[in-house]
XYZ file of C-alpha atoms in Angstrom:
660
model
C 86.450 92.987 66.401
C 89.022 92.605 63.768
C 92.479 91.562 64.963
C 95.549 91.074 62.936
C 98.748 89.453 64.200
C 101.833 90.247 62.330
C 104.300 87.253 62.498
C 107.801 86.852 61.023
C 107.227 83.315 59.760
C 103.892 81.693 60.376
C 105.197 78.628 58.584
C 107.660 77.834 61.266
C 107.169 75.625 64.410
C 109.104 77.583 66.986
C 107.621 78.331 70.451
C 106.823 82.078 69.669
C 105.067 81.159 66.402
C 102.918 78.513 68.080
C 102.096 80.799 70.976
C 100.640 83.325 68.500
C 98.806 80.632 66.434
C 97.243 79.145 69.662
C 96.104 82.793 70.824
C 94.784 83.624 67.449
C 92.672 80.525 67.499
C 91.410 81.305 70.974
C 90.176 84.739 69.745
C 88.706 83.445 66.541
C 85.917 81.957 68.420
C 84.422 85.492 68.942
C 86.412 87.819 66.729
C 87.660 88.144 63.124
C 91.333 87.162 63.327
C 93.961 87.212 60.658
C 97.547 85.928 60.864
C 99.940 87.857 58.521
C 103.201 86.209 57.863
C 105.834 88.715 56.716
C 107.796 85.921 55.110
C 107.037 82.685 53.329
C 109.676 80.142 52.662
C 107.524 76.875 52.622
C 104.321 75.648 50.827
C 102.726 74.440 53.954
C 102.717 75.677 57.442
C 104.305 73.434 60.207
C 101.352 74.152 62.284
C 98.139 74.974 60.483
C 96.129 77.977 61.921
C 93.005 77.074 63.954
C 89.565 76.979 62.156
C 88.251 80.432 61.736
C 91.838 82.110 61.541
C 92.492 83.750 58.189
C 96.118 83.982 56.987
C 98.164 85.739 54.345
C 101.753 86.285 53.432
C 103.473 89.443 52.416
C 106.803 88.209 50.933
C 106.953 85.042 49.001
C 110.423 83.650 49.099
C 110.017 80.105 48.101
C 112.220 78.511 45.672
C 111.579 79.095 42.003
C 110.904 82.218 39.930
C 108.965 84.261 42.232
C 108.695 88.151 42.125
C 109.528 88.905 45.641
C 112.682 86.602 45.495
C 114.032 88.565 42.469
C 113.194 92.082 43.746
C 116.197 94.159 43.892
C 114.871 96.046 46.931
C 116.063 93.013 48.908
C 119.524 94.196 48.535
C 118.952 97.576 50.336
C 118.976 97.373 54.299
C 115.911 98.315 56.056
C 115.524 101.799 57.204
C 113.524 100.847 60.243
C 115.137 97.793 61.765
C 118.688 98.444 63.284
C 121.412 96.223 62.008
C 122.234 95.431 65.463
C 119.049 93.261 66.049
C 119.490 89.501 65.878
C 117.040 89.075 62.849
C 117.819 92.292 61.103
C 119.384 90.306 58.133
C 115.941 89.226 57.142
C 114.620 92.909 56.675
C 115.250 95.125 53.694
C 113.624 98.001 51.781
C 111.350 95.363 50.242
C 110.144 94.254 53.617
C 109.749 97.857 54.741
C 107.625 98.626 51.499
C 105.538 95.520 51.900
C 104.607 96.043 55.565
C 103.949 99.694 55.282
C 101.429 98.950 52.413
C 99.770 96.270 54.590
C 99.629 98.493 57.803
C 98.281 101.450 56.003
C 95.649 99.429 54.201
C 94.421 97.132 56.864
C 90.948 97.784 58.431
C 91.736 95.754 61.654
C 90.925 97.580 64.818
C 93.770 95.928 66.752
C 97.127 95.246 65.015
C 99.740 93.197 67.028
C 103.376 92.939 66.145
C 104.888 89.742 67.547
C 108.552 90.501 67.476
C 110.741 93.476 68.214
C 111.046 94.125 64.610
C 107.469 93.913 63.742
C 106.465 95.826 66.799
C 108.676 98.756 65.473
C 106.726 98.393 62.315
C 103.384 98.588 63.977
C 104.581 101.566 65.945
C 105.780 103.399 62.901
C 103.088 102.696 60.396
C 99.983 101.389 62.246
C 96.861 103.352 61.552
C 96.249 105.949 64.402
C 92.603 104.749 64.889
C 93.735 101.152 65.349
C 95.098 99.915 68.669
C 98.741 99.144 68.421
C 100.268 96.356 70.498
C 103.552 94.473 70.693
C 103.573 90.835 71.711
C 107.150 90.252 72.687
C 109.092 87.202 73.992
C 112.597 88.069 73.824
C 113.314 91.198 75.894
C 114.973 91.674 79.223
C 115.813 87.831 79.722
C 117.718 87.753 76.365
C 118.894 91.365 75.418
C 121.567 93.265 77.166
C 120.668 96.704 78.438
C 122.339 98.348 75.460
C 120.612 96.180 72.974
C 117.206 96.795 74.769
C 117.698 100.568 74.541
C 118.309 100.421 70.714
C 115.412 97.877 70.279
C 112.821 99.881 72.270
C 113.637 103.207 70.618
C 111.146 102.415 67.749
C 108.258 101.285 70.109
C 107.183 104.630 71.547
C 103.810 104.912 69.650
C 102.463 101.511 70.722
C 99.559 101.501 72.909
C 100.819 98.680 75.093
C 103.433 95.776 75.040
C 102.437 92.197 76.165
C 105.178 89.895 77.518
C 104.689 86.254 78.703
C 105.489 86.610 82.441
C 105.108 88.752 85.383
C 108.912 88.802 86.101
C 109.413 89.920 82.564
C 106.731 92.646 82.797
C 108.358 93.904 86.002
C 111.697 94.123 84.508
C 110.567 95.795 81.322
C 108.551 98.245 83.310
C 111.450 99.067 85.618
C 113.723 99.769 82.641
C 111.052 101.961 81.079
C 109.661 101.796 77.542
C 109.868 105.124 75.552
C 106.660 107.201 75.648
C 105.572 105.469 78.938
C 104.169 102.461 77.042
C 102.278 100.225 79.294
C 103.514 96.595 79.774
C 101.176 93.696 80.506
C 101.986 90.033 81.656
C 100.024 87.638 79.368
C 101.100 83.984 79.709
C 101.175 82.117 76.328
C 98.029 80.074 75.267
C 98.089 76.313 74.937
C 95.036 74.472 73.794
C 93.744 71.277 75.223
C 95.714 68.359 73.742
C 93.951 65.875 71.517
C 95.470 62.784 73.419
C 94.728 61.114 76.603
C 96.922 62.468 79.540
C 100.127 60.567 80.512
C 99.767 57.764 83.050
C 103.257 58.119 84.510
C 104.276 54.524 83.748
C 106.729 55.258 80.951
C 110.537 55.434 81.478
C 110.989 58.526 79.333
C 112.187 62.060 80.186
C 111.338 64.474 77.413
C 112.666 67.929 76.598
C 111.993 70.206 73.615
C 113.388 73.424 72.296
C 115.736 75.084 70.027
C 119.241 73.536 70.265
C 121.046 76.670 71.299
C 123.401 77.510 74.063
C 121.033 79.153 76.498
C 118.810 76.126 76.548
C 121.588 74.141 78.170
C 120.782 70.675 76.777
C 124.452 69.976 77.611
C 123.702 70.284 81.212
C 120.538 68.229 80.890
C 122.560 65.320 79.238
C 125.232 65.522 81.964
C 122.573 65.257 84.683
C 120.708 62.418 82.910
C 124.048 60.568 82.869
C 123.886 60.284 86.614
C 120.186 59.031 86.305
C 121.371 56.356 83.927
C 123.911 55.080 86.391
C 121.084 54.122 88.883
C 118.354 53.577 86.317
C 119.629 52.304 83.008
C 116.101 51.465 81.675
C 115.293 55.211 81.486
C 115.682 57.202 78.322
C 116.060 61.001 77.523
C 114.543 62.214 74.283
C 115.251 65.727 73.091
C 113.168 67.284 70.324
C 114.476 70.235 68.248
C 116.995 71.442 65.795
C 119.621 74.106 66.004
C 123.424 74.960 65.811
C 124.256 72.994 68.970
C 123.152 69.701 67.328
C 126.754 68.571 66.512
C 128.128 69.279 69.766
C 125.285 67.637 71.718
C 125.678 64.593 69.595
C 129.360 64.456 70.358
C 128.584 64.825 74.112
C 126.240 61.960 73.916
C 129.019 59.761 72.430
C 131.656 60.906 74.948
C 129.338 60.012 77.807
C 128.510 56.615 76.156
C 124.848 57.536 76.415
C 123.956 56.583 72.729
C 121.610 54.001 74.080
C 119.832 56.335 76.624
C 119.896 59.871 75.128
C 118.206 60.433 71.615
C 118.298 63.650 69.756
C 114.760 63.362 67.999
C 114.829 66.346 65.605
C 111.872 68.801 65.493
C 108.202 67.882 65.557
C 105.587 70.607 65.100
C 103.064 68.785 67.437
C 104.556 67.050 70.489
C 101.418 66.254 72.476
C 101.595 62.545 71.651
C 105.330 62.634 72.750
C 104.596 64.291 76.033
C 101.689 61.900 76.728
C 104.186 59.055 76.261
C 106.615 60.722 78.751
C 106.864 60.286 82.525
C 108.887 63.663 83.097
C 109.356 66.836 81.148
C 112.751 68.724 81.720
C 114.161 72.108 80.954
C 117.652 73.183 82.006
C 117.691 76.635 80.494
C 119.636 79.536 81.648
C 116.702 81.812 80.803
C 113.370 81.363 79.239
C 110.845 84.156 78.082
C 108.025 81.894 79.060
C 108.342 78.095 78.743
C 105.840 77.027 76.310
C 107.107 73.429 76.273
C 106.636 73.207 79.994
C 102.965 74.093 79.686
C 102.493 71.795 76.774
C 103.868 68.919 78.872
C 101.710 69.842 81.730
C 98.476 69.969 79.656
C 99.317 66.240 78.952
C 99.543 65.512 82.718
C 103.289 65.318 82.801
C 105.224 66.750 85.933
C 108.175 69.233 85.214
C 111.735 69.502 86.333
C 112.986 72.852 85.481
C 115.826 75.282 86.374
C 114.651 78.379 88.351
C 115.831 80.586 85.596
C 114.670 84.158 84.859
C 111.385 84.311 82.983
C 108.323 82.214 83.045
C 109.378 78.727 84.664
C 109.180 79.995 88.210
C 105.571 81.055 87.540
C 104.690 77.890 85.734
C 106.261 75.367 88.076
C 105.115 75.283 91.573
C 107.979 73.467 93.480
C 106.907 70.048 95.107
C 103.283 70.688 93.726
C 103.221 70.256 89.977
C 107.112 69.806 89.439
C 110.449 70.563 90.715
C 112.784 73.593 90.436
C 116.625 73.279 90.603
C 119.272 76.147 90.663
C 120.549 77.352 87.286
C 123.955 75.695 86.036
C 124.004 73.028 88.692
C 124.405 69.650 87.155
C 124.184 67.790 90.439
C 121.077 69.683 91.578
C 119.281 68.986 88.290
C 120.205 65.334 88.490
C 118.992 65.031 92.039
C 115.663 66.444 91.029
C 115.223 64.137 88.058
C 116.137 61.155 90.353
C 113.471 62.377 92.851
C 110.788 61.979 90.217
C 112.377 58.947 88.505
C 112.374 56.909 91.838
C 109.169 58.122 93.537
C 106.070 56.845 91.570
C 103.609 58.289 93.975
C 105.312 61.805 93.878
C 105.422 61.586 90.086
C 101.789 60.567 89.659
C 100.610 63.291 92.119
C 102.472 66.114 90.514
C 101.346 65.031 87.075
C 97.660 65.260 88.171
C 98.314 68.604 89.647
C 100.203 69.782 86.405
C 97.252 68.874 84.457
C 94.917 70.884 86.667
C 97.222 73.922 86.944
C 97.688 73.970 83.088
C 93.992 74.803 82.547
C 94.992 78.363 83.605
C 96.698 78.633 80.138
C 93.797 77.423 78.109
C 92.212 79.153 75.193
C 89.100 80.666 76.961
C 91.407 82.100 79.823
C 93.928 83.346 77.305
C 91.334 84.993 75.119
C 89.823 86.658 78.133
C 93.174 88.006 79.284
C 93.958 89.489 75.895
C 90.625 91.037 75.645
C 91.303 92.600 78.968
C 94.615 94.125 77.621
C 92.573 95.557 74.631
C 89.888 97.145 76.982
C 92.587 98.536 79.233
C 94.760 99.951 76.353
C 91.614 101.548 74.864
C 90.624 103.140 78.135
C 94.191 104.463 78.661
C 94.167 105.818 75.199
C 90.944 107.784 75.846
C 91.959 109.090 79.156
C 95.260 110.458 77.662
C 93.516 112.593 75.206
C 92.847 116.238 76.249
C 89.151 116.763 77.023
C 87.231 118.664 74.422
C 85.709 122.086 75.456
C 82.230 120.963 73.944
C 80.276 117.983 74.916
C 76.753 116.647 73.921
C 74.699 114.895 76.482
C 71.642 112.712 75.665
C 68.336 112.145 77.507
C 66.091 109.209 76.427
C 62.465 110.140 77.051
C 59.701 107.699 78.097
C 58.631 107.456 74.559
C 62.107 106.541 73.342
C 62.874 109.951 71.684
C 66.344 111.138 72.249
C 67.168 114.758 73.080
C 70.629 115.988 72.530
C 71.918 118.583 74.855
C 74.935 120.754 73.896
C 76.949 122.493 76.733
C 79.926 124.759 76.513
C 79.142 127.312 73.795
C 78.431 130.848 74.571
C 74.832 132.144 74.520
C 73.243 133.881 71.406
C 74.351 131.412 68.799
C 71.640 130.580 66.245
C 73.826 128.948 63.596
C 74.864 125.762 65.441
C 74.012 122.408 64.020
C 74.571 118.726 64.837
C 75.825 116.800 61.775
C 75.027 112.978 61.803
C 77.130 110.892 59.348
C 76.360 107.158 58.929
C 79.340 104.812 58.937
C 80.086 102.926 55.723
C 77.475 105.121 53.904
C 77.617 105.358 50.193
C 79.520 108.435 48.819
C 76.376 110.134 47.648
C 74.507 109.859 50.933
C 74.090 113.280 52.566
C 74.565 113.717 56.336
C 71.577 114.431 58.500
C 71.778 118.118 59.951
C 69.892 118.949 63.265
C 69.696 122.676 64.168
C 70.404 123.360 67.811
C 68.046 125.703 69.577
C 68.830 127.632 72.736
C 67.502 126.099 75.912
C 68.017 128.590 78.535
C 65.475 126.780 80.791
C 68.156 123.917 81.083
C 70.903 126.325 82.133
C 73.491 128.749 80.689
C 75.163 127.977 77.483
C 72.798 125.176 76.804
C 71.276 124.088 73.334
C 69.034 121.164 72.418
C 67.861 119.230 69.471
C 65.582 116.070 69.063
C 66.635 113.125 67.006
C 63.871 112.492 64.492
C 62.191 108.969 64.951
C 61.401 108.788 61.178
C 63.261 105.787 59.677
C 63.411 107.691 56.373
C 65.753 110.178 58.007
C 67.999 108.156 60.161
C 68.286 104.741 58.481
C 69.560 101.641 60.330
C 73.297 101.921 61.226
C 75.725 103.721 63.343
C 75.789 107.483 63.159
C 78.744 109.527 64.441
C 77.755 112.851 66.012
C 79.750 115.977 64.845
C 79.181 119.619 65.714
C 79.084 122.291 63.045
C 79.872 125.822 64.527
C 80.282 127.338 61.101
C 83.994 127.956 61.778
C 85.459 125.039 59.861
C 84.903 121.461 59.299
C 82.420 119.821 61.714
C 84.246 117.837 64.402
C 83.158 114.959 66.379
C 81.913 115.470 69.895
C 82.511 113.884 73.132
C 79.625 112.551 75.073
C 78.213 114.325 78.076
C 75.873 112.644 80.588
C 73.810 109.723 78.941
C 70.411 109.291 80.581
C 69.028 106.168 79.265
C 66.148 105.592 81.760
C 63.422 105.967 79.044
C 65.319 103.806 76.619
C 62.922 101.637 74.406
C 61.392 101.617 70.861
C 60.810 104.998 69.547
C 58.028 103.756 67.391
C 56.351 100.328 67.007
C 53.383 99.209 64.999
C 52.305 97.952 61.701
C 54.340 100.542 59.944
C 57.487 99.405 61.526
C 59.652 99.418 64.698
C 62.388 102.006 65.305
C 65.042 101.838 67.956
C 67.588 104.511 68.627
C 70.403 103.988 71.108
C 73.161 106.531 72.088
C 76.544 105.524 73.426
C 80.189 106.497 73.708
C 82.405 104.754 71.329
C 85.691 103.072 72.037
C 87.462 106.234 70.643
C 85.409 108.445 73.108
C 83.066 109.943 70.705
C 79.279 110.076 70.700
C 77.407 107.537 68.373
C 73.778 106.952 67.597
C 72.855 103.343 66.865
C 69.625 102.954 65.098
C 67.536 99.929 64.057
C 64.489 100.263 61.596
C 62.647 97.108 61.075
C 59.165 96.250 59.595
C 59.097 93.697 62.437
C 61.436 93.003 65.212
C 61.752 90.021 67.566
C 63.350 90.893 70.655
C 65.194 88.008 72.669
C 64.443 88.715 76.418
C 65.773 85.308 77.920
C 68.077 82.808 76.425
C 69.192 79.786 78.619
C 70.402 76.253 77.921
C 69.267 73.235 79.896
C 69.802 69.588 79.297
C 70.815 70.092 75.658
C 67.982 72.366 74.882
C 68.256 76.144 73.907
C 65.223 77.982 75.499
C 64.289 81.262 73.933
C 61.750 83.782 75.131
C 61.038 87.334 73.688
C 58.549 89.812 72.324
C 57.422 90.409 68.767
C 57.241 94.172 67.824
C 55.033 95.147 64.928
C 52.435 92.468 65.336
C 50.808 90.265 67.984
C 50.401 86.510 67.406
C 46.592 86.277 68.104
C 45.409 82.819 67.028
C 48.524 82.363 64.961
C 51.215 79.811 65.981
C 54.775 81.253 66.577
C 57.370 79.761 64.414
C 61.163 79.913 64.732
C 62.844 79.791 61.514
C 66.563 78.305 61.327
C 68.500 79.500 58.258
C 72.066 78.051 57.501
C 74.236 81.129 56.908
C 75.221 81.412 53.178
C 72.741 78.813 52.105
C 69.534 80.750 51.985
C 67.409 77.809 50.714
C 68.438 75.631 53.433
C 66.414 76.148 56.607
C 63.890 74.484 58.822
C 61.010 75.549 61.211
C 60.233 75.024 64.900
C 57.010 75.563 66.514
C 56.601 77.645 69.727
C 53.920 78.981 72.068
C 52.372 82.443 72.877
C 49.739 83.872 74.903
C 48.261 85.404 71.899
C 49.876 88.785 72.604
C 53.388 89.748 71.412
C 55.278 87.140 73.558
C 56.812 84.063 72.321
C 58.725 81.016 73.537
C 60.718 78.329 71.796
C 62.588 75.191 72.928
C 65.353 74.303 70.357
C 66.962 70.956 70.695
C 70.660 71.199 70.229
C 70.557 67.721 68.595
C 68.296 69.196 65.523
C 71.184 71.473 64.688
C 73.975 68.828 65.191
C 72.117 66.523 62.831
C 72.186 69.254 60.134
C 75.944 69.715 60.221
C 77.386 69.108 56.878
C 80.864 70.706 56.977
C 83.005 71.278 60.047
C 81.674 74.628 60.911
C 78.348 76.247 60.232
C 76.302 79.269 61.351
C 72.564 79.495 61.832
C 70.611 82.526 61.912
C 67.240 82.847 63.857
C 64.079 84.328 62.622
C 60.593 84.498 64.205
C 57.288 84.419 62.267
C 53.658 83.556 62.503
C 52.153 80.462 60.761
C 50.525 81.348 57.377
C 52.247 84.790 57.560
C 55.211 85.304 55.088
C 56.709 88.183 57.104
C 59.546 87.044 59.483
C 61.634 89.125 61.924
C 65.312 88.665 62.811
C 65.743 87.625 66.415
C 68.086 89.958 68.180
C 68.722 92.005 71.370
C 68.256 95.738 70.585
C 66.397 96.871 73.678
C 69.209 96.833 76.284
C 71.479 99.574 77.528
C 74.556 97.174 76.954
C 76.705 98.631 74.158
C 78.788 95.468 73.615
C 75.991 92.867 73.564
C 78.255 90.265 71.795
C 80.807 90.172 74.422
C 78.437 90.614 77.596
C 75.675 88.193 76.833
C 77.845 85.052 76.236
C 76.341 81.442 76.401
C 78.284 78.168 76.994
C 79.024 75.527 74.447
C 76.743 72.410 74.499
C 78.339 69.112 73.398
C 76.092 66.903 71.354
C 77.260 63.287 70.501
C 75.446 62.317 67.256
C 75.787 58.525 66.827
C 79.136 57.237 65.875
C 80.369 60.464 64.360
C 82.413 63.086 66.039
C 81.036 65.164 69.004
C 79.358 68.543 67.869
C 79.588 71.856 69.700
C 76.505 74.127 69.671
C 76.749 77.614 70.968
C 74.209 80.480 70.760
C 75.908 83.886 70.204
C 75.131 87.539 69.385
C 76.599 88.855 66.191
C 78.259 92.226 65.768
C 74.881 93.619 64.814
C 73.474 92.189 68.166
C 71.385 89.568 66.359
C 71.140 86.066 67.652
C 72.703 83.197 65.910
C 74.030 79.674 66.720
C 77.449 78.275 65.852
C 77.605 74.506 65.169
C 81.144 72.831 64.660
C 82.838 69.584 65.175
C 84.679 69.357 68.508
C 88.374 68.955 68.181
C 89.520 65.611 69.389
């Protein structure tokens, strides 16, 4: 699946941007993910996108003579973004034109606007066939009711909105988005840190965030003043920049805390700082989520936070992984800090539990939650469409032939045709037309046609099924009953193997998937045990006989780089292989490589791509998922080896360095 995240400034290090980049990295393991930064002010991003995430910028506003910076359209206000919105000053006619051009041209199946402004763009110009989502952090906890009404007015054509906490989702749902747009709670993603967890022995309390009034760093400093009276060996370190820097610096001086409280400026990656801390603190009046709290917990640091609206009350379990204090109560917050400062056992126990609880926000869990939002939104879109009057059902006979059955057309028609168009076909490729014949024996208003098994008629690919009634342009049909009990190869033998599979597409239309191969190697079992990938399957188009089965491993993009692995067979079409993951780990040249698997016979030049065609599962890539195997190759970095199915349902193996 192709997923695009539209970000205001992917070169920044703020929490919302980090959250988007983290989620993009989590999804990139199984999807094609791109982060599109509307603005670019810097040469290098503060936080680089994860491996596998592509990125691009729409407006280049770096210093120097750059066309976007000199474009006169920057002087004209945006016609989409209301001037009342906080970040509206960034948007102009130039921004509108650039984003519209991108949204109209992108081939992404899912487009996500990650701010109110960008969600409005996606709602307005996102392609109708693409799923249009808004991933928003600043809604009910930050905006007034009047501001929300203005901000939400442009979101009516989104398929769904994602917010980072259940409390936020409930508040937004109760207020009601225009058009009944669904709202989903989706906590931010925080990857596993690259440092060892905190041991709780330091004497440092750490906080991080934008230095703005709602973060209440002034309250935190006042509370820490009470801690210093009893424990002068402790420090408070605050990481961040913002308009409150000067007033906070003055407060530190007024309270004579200049040897205890330090304003540390901004750091893009804080995991080393969290690991060197004993306690993480947040005194905010409101938080859309609380990314810094989870980042601290991922390093095994217990949390002291205000029980403010938003995410903290869902992240922090009082007396379990941290402590909660009332909002705007200096004494209560100081008491909570003192509790963890003075009780080493409680601090250590809560830190261990914080580390355990934080796994809920890891990449695999976050990617799974986001994929569920996509599935739910697509299902809701299908169900919201009015049902067509005409449907085409499919029956797969025992020989694999597919019968198409039309229902809902009056008897007596002899001019009906099914039109099959192959996706991504050349312009000069003509569609396949199948005459529909009356089938009164099946019931009234029924017609039927048989899909030809000839690979010269339906070449390999995905074929959308249309109905031509002679009354206008052929239209796609919705699927009727799909009886797949006879599913299997339509033809198999020395001339080739043909497989045809009918299914309902994500858009709710009938599609035929066809494979035509001289030979086909079908994977029937894949399992991993003690560092070995075991493969079993059947070779269609030829038996092995006395020939030895061979597994050919080809590095993607380097056709000449390959190696063979011997297997076993009974002499019939069956084969089995045992592939040590260490063999692939030793072949790793770069940081990330893909290997494709082929099956052949010794002394026979014909090889067959290994795949999984003969299953009634539509989304093989998502359903048949295999775990990572960690291989330690000598003194070098650990290597991850993971079998997976491609979008074309063929088996490959991903080999990559494990992040430290």
